[in-house]
C-alpha positions as YAML, in Angstrom:
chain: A
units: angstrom
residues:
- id: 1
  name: UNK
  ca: [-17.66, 4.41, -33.69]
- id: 2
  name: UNK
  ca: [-18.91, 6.80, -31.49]
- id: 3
  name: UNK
  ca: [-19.72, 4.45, -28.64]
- id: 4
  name: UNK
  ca: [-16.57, 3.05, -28.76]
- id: 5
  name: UNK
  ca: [-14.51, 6.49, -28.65]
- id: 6
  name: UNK
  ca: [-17.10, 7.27, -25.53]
- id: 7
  name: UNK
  ca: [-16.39, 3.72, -24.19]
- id: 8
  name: UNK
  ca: [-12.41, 4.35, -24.30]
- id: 9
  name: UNK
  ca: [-12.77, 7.66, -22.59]
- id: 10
  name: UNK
  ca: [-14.97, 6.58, -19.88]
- id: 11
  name: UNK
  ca: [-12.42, 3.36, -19.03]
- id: 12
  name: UNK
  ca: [-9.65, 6.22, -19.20]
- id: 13
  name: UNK
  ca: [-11.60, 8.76, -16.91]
- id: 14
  name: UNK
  ca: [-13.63, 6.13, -14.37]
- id: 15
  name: UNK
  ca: [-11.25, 3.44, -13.99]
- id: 16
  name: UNK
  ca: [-7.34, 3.79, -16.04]
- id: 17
  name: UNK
  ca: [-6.82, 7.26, -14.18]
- id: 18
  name: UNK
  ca: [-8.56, 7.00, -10.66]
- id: 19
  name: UNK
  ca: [-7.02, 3.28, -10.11]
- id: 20
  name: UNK
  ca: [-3.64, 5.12, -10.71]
- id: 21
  name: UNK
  ca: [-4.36, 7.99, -8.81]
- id: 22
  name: UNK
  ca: [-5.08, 5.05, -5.98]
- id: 23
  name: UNK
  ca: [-1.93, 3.64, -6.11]
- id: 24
  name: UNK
  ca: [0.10, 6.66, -6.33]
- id: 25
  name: UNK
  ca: [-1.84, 7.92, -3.07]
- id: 26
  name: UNK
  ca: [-0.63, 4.21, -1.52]
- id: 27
  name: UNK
  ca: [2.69, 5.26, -2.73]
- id: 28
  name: UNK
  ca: [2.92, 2.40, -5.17]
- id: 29
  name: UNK
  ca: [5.55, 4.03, -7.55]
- id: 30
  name: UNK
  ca: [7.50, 1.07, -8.44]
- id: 31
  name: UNK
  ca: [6.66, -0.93, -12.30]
- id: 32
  name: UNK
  ca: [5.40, -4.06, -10.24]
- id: 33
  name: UNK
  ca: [3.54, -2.22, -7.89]
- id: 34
  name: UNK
  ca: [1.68, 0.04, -10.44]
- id: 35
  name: UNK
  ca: [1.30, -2.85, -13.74]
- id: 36
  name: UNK
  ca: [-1.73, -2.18, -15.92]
- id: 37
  name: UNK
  ca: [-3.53, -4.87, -14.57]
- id: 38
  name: UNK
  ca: [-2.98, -3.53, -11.09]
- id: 39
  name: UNK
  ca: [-4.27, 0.25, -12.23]
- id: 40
  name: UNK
  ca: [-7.29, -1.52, -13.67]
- id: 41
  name: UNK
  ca: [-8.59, -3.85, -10.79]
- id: 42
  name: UNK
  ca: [-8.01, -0.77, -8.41]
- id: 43
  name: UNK
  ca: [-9.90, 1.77, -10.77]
- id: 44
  name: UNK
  ca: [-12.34, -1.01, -11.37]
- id: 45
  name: UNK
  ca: [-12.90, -1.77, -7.71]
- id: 46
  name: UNK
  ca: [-12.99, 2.40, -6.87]
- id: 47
  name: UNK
  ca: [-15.85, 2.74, -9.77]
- id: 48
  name: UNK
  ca: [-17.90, -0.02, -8.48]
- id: 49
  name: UNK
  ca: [-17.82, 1.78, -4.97]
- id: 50
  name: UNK
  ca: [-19.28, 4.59, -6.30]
- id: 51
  name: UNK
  ca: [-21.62, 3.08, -8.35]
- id: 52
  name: UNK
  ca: [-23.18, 1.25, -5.26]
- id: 53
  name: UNK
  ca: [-22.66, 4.07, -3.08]
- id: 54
  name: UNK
  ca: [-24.79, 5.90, -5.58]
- id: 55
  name: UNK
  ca: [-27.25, 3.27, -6.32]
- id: 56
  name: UNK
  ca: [-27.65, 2.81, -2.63]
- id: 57
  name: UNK
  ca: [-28.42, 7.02, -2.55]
- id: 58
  name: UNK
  ca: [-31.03, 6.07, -5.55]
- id: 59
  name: UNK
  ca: [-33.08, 3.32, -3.77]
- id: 60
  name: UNK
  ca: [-33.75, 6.04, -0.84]
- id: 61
  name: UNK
  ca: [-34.53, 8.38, -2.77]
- id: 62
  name: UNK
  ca: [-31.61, 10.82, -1.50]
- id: 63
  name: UNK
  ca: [-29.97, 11.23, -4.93]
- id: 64
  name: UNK
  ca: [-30.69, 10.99, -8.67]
- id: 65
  name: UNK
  ca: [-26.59, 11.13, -9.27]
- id: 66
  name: UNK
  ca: [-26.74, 7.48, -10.98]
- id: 67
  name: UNK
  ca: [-29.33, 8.05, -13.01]
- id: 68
  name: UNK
  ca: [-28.68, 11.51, -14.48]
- id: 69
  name: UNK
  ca: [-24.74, 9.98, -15.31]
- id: 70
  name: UNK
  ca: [-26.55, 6.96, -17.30]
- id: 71
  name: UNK
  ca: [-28.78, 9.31, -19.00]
- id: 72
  name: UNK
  ca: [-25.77, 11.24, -19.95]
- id: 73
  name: UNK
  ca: [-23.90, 8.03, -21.03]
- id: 74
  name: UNK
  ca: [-26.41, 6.89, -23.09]
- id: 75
  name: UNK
  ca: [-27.26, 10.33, -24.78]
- id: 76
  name: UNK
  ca: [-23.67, 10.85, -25.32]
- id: 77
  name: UNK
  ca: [-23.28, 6.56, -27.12]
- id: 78
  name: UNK
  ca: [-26.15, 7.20, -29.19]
- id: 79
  name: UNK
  ca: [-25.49, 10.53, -30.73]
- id: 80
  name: UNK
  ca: [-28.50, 12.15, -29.11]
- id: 81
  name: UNK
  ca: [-26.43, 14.60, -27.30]
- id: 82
  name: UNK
  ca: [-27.17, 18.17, -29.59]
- id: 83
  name: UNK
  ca: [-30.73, 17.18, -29.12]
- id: 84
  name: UNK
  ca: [-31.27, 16.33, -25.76]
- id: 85
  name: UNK
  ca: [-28.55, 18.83, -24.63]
- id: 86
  name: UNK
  ca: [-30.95, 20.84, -22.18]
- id: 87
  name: UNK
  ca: [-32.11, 17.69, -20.74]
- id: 88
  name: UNK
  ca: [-28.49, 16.64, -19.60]
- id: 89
  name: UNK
  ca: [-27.35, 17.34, -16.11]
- id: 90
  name: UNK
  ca: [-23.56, 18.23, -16.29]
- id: 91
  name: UNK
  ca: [-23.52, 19.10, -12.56]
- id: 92
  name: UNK
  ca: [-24.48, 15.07, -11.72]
- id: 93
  name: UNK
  ca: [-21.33, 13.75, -14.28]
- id: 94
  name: UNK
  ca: [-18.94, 16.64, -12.84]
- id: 95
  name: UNK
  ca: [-20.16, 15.29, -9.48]
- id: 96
  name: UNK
  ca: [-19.67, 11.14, -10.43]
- id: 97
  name: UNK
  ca: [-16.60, 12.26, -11.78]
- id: 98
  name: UNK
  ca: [-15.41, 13.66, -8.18]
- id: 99
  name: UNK
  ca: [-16.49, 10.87, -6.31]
- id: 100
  name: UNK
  ca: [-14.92, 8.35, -8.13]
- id: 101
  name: UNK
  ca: [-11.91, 10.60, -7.46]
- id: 102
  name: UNK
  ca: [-12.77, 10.99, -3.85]
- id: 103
  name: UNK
  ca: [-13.16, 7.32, -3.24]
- id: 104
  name: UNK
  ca: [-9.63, 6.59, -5.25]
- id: 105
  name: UNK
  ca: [-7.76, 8.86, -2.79]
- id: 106
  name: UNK
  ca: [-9.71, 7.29, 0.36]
- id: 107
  name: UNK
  ca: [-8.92, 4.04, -1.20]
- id: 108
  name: UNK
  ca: [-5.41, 4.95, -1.33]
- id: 109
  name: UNK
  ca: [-4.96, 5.99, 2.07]
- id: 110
  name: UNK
  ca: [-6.93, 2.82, 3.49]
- id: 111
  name: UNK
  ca: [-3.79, 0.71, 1.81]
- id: 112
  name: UNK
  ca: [-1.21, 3.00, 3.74]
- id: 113
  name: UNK
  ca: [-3.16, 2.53, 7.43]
- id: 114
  name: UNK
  ca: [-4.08, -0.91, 6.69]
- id: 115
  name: UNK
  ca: [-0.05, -1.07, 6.30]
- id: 116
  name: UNK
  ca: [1.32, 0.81, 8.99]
- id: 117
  name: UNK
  ca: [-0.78, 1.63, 11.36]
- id: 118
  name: UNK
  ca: [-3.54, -0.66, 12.23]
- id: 119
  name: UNK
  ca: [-1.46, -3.25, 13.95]
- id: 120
  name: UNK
  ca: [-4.20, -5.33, 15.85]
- id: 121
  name: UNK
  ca: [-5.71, -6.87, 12.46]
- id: 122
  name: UNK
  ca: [-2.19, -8.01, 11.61]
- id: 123
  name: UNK
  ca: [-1.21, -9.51, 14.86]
- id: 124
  name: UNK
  ca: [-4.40, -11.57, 14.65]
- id: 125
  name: UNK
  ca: [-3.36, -12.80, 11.10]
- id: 126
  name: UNK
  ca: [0.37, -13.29, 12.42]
- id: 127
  name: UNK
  ca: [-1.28, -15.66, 15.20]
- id: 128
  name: UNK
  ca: [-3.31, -17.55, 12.77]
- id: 129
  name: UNK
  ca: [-0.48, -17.90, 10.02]
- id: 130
  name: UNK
  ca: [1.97, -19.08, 13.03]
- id: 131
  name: UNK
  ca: [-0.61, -21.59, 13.87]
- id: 132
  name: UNK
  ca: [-0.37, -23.27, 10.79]
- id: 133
  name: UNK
  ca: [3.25, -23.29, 10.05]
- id: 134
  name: UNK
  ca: [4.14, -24.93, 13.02]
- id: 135
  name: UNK
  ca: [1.73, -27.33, 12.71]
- id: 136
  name: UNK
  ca: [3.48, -28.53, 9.33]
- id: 137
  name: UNK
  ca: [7.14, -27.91, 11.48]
- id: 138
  name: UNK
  ca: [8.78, -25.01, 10.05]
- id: 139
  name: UNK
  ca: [8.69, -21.78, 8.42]
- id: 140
  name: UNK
  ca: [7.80, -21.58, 4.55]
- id: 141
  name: UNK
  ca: [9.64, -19.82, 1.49]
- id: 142
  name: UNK
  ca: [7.62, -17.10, 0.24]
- id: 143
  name: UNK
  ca: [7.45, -15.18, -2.85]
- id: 144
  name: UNK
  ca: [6.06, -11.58, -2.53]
- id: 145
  name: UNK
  ca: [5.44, -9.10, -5.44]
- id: 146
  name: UNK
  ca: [5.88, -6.05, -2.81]
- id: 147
  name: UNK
  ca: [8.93, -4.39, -2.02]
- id: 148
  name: UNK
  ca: [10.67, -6.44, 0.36]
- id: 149
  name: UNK
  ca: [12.50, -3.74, 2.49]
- id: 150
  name: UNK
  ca: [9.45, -2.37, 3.06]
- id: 151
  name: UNK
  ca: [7.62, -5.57, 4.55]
- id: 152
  name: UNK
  ca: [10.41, -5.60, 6.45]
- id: 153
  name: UNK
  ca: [10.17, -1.85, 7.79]
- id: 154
  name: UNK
  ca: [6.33, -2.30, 8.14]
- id: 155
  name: UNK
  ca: [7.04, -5.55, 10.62]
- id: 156
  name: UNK
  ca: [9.01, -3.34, 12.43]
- id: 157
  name: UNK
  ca: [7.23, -0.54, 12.91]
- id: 158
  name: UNK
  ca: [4.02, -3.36, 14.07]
- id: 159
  name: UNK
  ca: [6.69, -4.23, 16.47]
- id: 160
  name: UNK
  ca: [6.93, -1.33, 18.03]
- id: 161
  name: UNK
  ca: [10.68, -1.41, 17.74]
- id: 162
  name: UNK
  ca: [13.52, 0.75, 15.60]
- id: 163
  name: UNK
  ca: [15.58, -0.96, 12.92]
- id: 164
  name: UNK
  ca: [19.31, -1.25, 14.03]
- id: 165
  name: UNK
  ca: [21.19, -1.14, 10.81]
- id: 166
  name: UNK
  ca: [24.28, -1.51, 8.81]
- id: 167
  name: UNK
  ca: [24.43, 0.15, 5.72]
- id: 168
  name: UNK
  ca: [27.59, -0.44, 3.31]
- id: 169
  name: UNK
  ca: [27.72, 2.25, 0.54]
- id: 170
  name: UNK
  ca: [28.77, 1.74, -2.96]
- id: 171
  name: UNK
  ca: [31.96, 3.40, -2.70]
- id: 172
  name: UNK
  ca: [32.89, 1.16, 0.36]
- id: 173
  name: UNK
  ca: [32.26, 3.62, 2.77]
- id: 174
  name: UNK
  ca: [29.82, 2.21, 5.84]
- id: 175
  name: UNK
  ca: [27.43, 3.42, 8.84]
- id: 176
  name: UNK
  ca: [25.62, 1.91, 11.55]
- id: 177
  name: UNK
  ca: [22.92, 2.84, 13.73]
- id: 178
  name: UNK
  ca: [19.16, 3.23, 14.76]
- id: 179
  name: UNK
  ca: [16.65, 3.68, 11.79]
- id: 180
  name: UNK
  ca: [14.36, 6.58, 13.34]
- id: 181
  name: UNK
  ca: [12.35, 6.59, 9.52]
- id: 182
  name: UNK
  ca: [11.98, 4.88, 6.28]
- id: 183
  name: UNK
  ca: [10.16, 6.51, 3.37]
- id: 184
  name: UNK
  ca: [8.60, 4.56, 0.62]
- id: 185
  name: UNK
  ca: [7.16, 6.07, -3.00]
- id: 186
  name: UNK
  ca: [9.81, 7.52, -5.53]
- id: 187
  name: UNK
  ca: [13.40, 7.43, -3.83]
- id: 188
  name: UNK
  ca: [13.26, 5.03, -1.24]
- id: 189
  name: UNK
  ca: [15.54, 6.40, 2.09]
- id: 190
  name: UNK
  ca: [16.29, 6.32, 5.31]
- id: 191
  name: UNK
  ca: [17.23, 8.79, 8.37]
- id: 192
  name: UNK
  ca: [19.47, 6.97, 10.49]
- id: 193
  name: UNK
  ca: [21.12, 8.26, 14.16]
- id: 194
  name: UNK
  ca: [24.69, 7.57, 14.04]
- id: 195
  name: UNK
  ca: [26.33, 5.01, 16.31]
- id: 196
  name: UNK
  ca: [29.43, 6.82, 16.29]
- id: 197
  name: UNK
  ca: [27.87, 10.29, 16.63]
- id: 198
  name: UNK
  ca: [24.61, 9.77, 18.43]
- id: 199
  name: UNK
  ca: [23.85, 13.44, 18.27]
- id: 200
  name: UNK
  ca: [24.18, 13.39, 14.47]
- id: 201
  name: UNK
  ca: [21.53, 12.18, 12.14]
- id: 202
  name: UNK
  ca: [22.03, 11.11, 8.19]
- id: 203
  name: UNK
  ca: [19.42, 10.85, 5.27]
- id: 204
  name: UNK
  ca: [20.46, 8.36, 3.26]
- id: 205
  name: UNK
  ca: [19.50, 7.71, -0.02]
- id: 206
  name: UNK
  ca: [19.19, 3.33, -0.75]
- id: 207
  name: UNK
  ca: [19.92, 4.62, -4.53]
- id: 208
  name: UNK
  ca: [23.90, 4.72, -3.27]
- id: 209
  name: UNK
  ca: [23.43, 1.49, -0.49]
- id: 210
  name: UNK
  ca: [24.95, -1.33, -1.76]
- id: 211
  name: UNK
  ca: [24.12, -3.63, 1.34]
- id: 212
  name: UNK
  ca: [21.86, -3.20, 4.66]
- id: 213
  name: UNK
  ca: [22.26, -5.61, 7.42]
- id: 214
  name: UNK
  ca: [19.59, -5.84, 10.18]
- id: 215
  name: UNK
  ca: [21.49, -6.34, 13.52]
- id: 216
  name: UNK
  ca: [18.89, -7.02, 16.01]
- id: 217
  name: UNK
  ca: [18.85, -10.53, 16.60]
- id: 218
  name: UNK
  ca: [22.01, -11.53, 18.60]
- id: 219
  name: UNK
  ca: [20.53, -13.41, 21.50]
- id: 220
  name: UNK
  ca: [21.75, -12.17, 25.16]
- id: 221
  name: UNK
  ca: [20.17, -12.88, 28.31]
- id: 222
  name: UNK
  ca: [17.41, -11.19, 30.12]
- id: 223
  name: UNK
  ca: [16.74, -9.46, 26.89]
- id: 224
  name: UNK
  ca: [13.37, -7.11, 27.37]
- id: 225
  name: UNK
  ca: [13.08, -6.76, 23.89]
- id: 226
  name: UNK
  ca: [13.13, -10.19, 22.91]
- id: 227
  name: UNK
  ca: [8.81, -10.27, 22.18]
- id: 228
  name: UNK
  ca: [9.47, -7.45, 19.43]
- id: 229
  name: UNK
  ca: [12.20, -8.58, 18.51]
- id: 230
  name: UNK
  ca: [10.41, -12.47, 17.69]
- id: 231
  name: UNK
  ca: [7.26, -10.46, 16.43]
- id: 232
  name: UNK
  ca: [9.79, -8.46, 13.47]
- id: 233
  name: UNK
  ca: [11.25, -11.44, 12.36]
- id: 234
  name: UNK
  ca: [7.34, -13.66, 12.72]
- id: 235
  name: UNK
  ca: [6.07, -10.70, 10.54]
- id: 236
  name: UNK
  ca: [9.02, -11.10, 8.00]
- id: 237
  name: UNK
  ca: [8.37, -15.10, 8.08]
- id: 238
  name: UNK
  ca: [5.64, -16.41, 10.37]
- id: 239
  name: UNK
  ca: [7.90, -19.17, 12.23]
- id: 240
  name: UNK
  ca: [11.15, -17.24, 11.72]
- id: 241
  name: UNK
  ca: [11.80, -16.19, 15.33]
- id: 242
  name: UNK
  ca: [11.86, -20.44, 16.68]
- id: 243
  name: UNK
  ca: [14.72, -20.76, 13.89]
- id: 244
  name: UNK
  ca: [16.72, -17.62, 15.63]
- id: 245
  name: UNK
  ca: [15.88, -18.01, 19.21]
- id: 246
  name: UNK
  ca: [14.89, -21.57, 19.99]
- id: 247
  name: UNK
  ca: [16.90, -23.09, 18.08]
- id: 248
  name: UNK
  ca: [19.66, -21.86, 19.14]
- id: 249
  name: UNK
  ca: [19.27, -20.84, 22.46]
...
């Protein structure tokens, strides 16, 4: 009984809690985004980091972290622990502990650069994915379990060009403009620069949007923007931009 009250509370401490720490970091605060089995193949994949991390520090001799936590474990699972009390080194479980914590936050922040801000990976991935659906003629249907608005912001911002929007409100009321920022995590919003006003800028909570429109496809000639303006709508739909441009150019 006792190894199974230690097992629950080291799946709660070195995997439940750090793989939602992870997520929350990523801001993944929606239900889909943070599911139990989400939380526990991120705090599964954060602990088995620092278990090789540390395993790696063993086999060169540079750290006995791994094996002082195992001692610990198994001291603790067989009831030995008043006994071999002195023997147990609390500053090597404090410091596992940390590091699993350490690594769930890096993890976390990984996911948001990965996202947003390393742009070359996903422009090589874009080329390959284009490849292939015009080899089979056409873009695909996708299903994504993310939050769509976001994909769409991200694609965007890989771009290298602002959202020009149209947002109706709930209580019929509407604005237009350029999206300078999009935030993510909790409340999802926007700040947008008013057509109307340019000088004036609005936060806008999505909570009270009922509909956005994305108006930066109409084709005109000469138009400088028209690579970012194919990579947004490739990144939303790999083969999107030939159905808006070429198609109807």
């Amino acid at each position: 009984m006792a190894g199974l009250s230690l097992s629950l509370i080291l799946f709660f401490l070195f995997v439940l809690l750090p793989g939602n720490f992870a997520l929350l970091v990523a801001g993944k605060t929606g239900k889909g985004e943070r599911s139990l089995g989400r939380i526990i193949g991120v705090g599964a994949l954060v602990f088995s980091f620092v278990l090789i991390v540390t395993f790696f520090l063993r086999s060169f001799g540079l750290s006995n972290i791994l094996d002082d936590f195992i001692f610990a474990v198994v001291t603790f699972s067989s009831g030995e622990a008043s006994i071999n009390l002195k023997n147990l080194n609390f500053g090597s479980v404090a410091l596992m502990f940390g590091l699993t914590y350490i690594a769930a936050f890096v993890f976390g922040m990984l996911d948001i650069l990965l996202l947003t801000s390393w742009t070359k990976p996903q422009k090589n991935w874009l080329e390959y994915q284009l490849k292939k659906v015009r080899k089979k003629g056409g873009a695909q249907f996708r299903l994504s379990p993310g939050k769509l608005l976001l994909d769409v912001m991200v694609a965007y911002r890989i771009a290298g060009r602002r959202p020009y929007l149209r947002l109706w409100f709930k209580d019929g009321r509407k604005v237009e403009g350029e999206c300078l920022k999009y935030s993510w995590g909790g409340t999802e919003s926007l700040l947008v620069r008013d057509a109307d006003i340019p000088e004036k800028i609005i936060w806008i909570s999505l909570d009270a949007v009922e509909q956005l429109e994305l108006l930066d496809f109409r084709i005109s000639e000469e138009d400088k923007e028209m690579e970012k303006k194919r990579l947004v709508l490739d990144f939303i739909e790999p083969g999107l931009s030939d159905e808006f441009f070429d198609k109807r150019s």
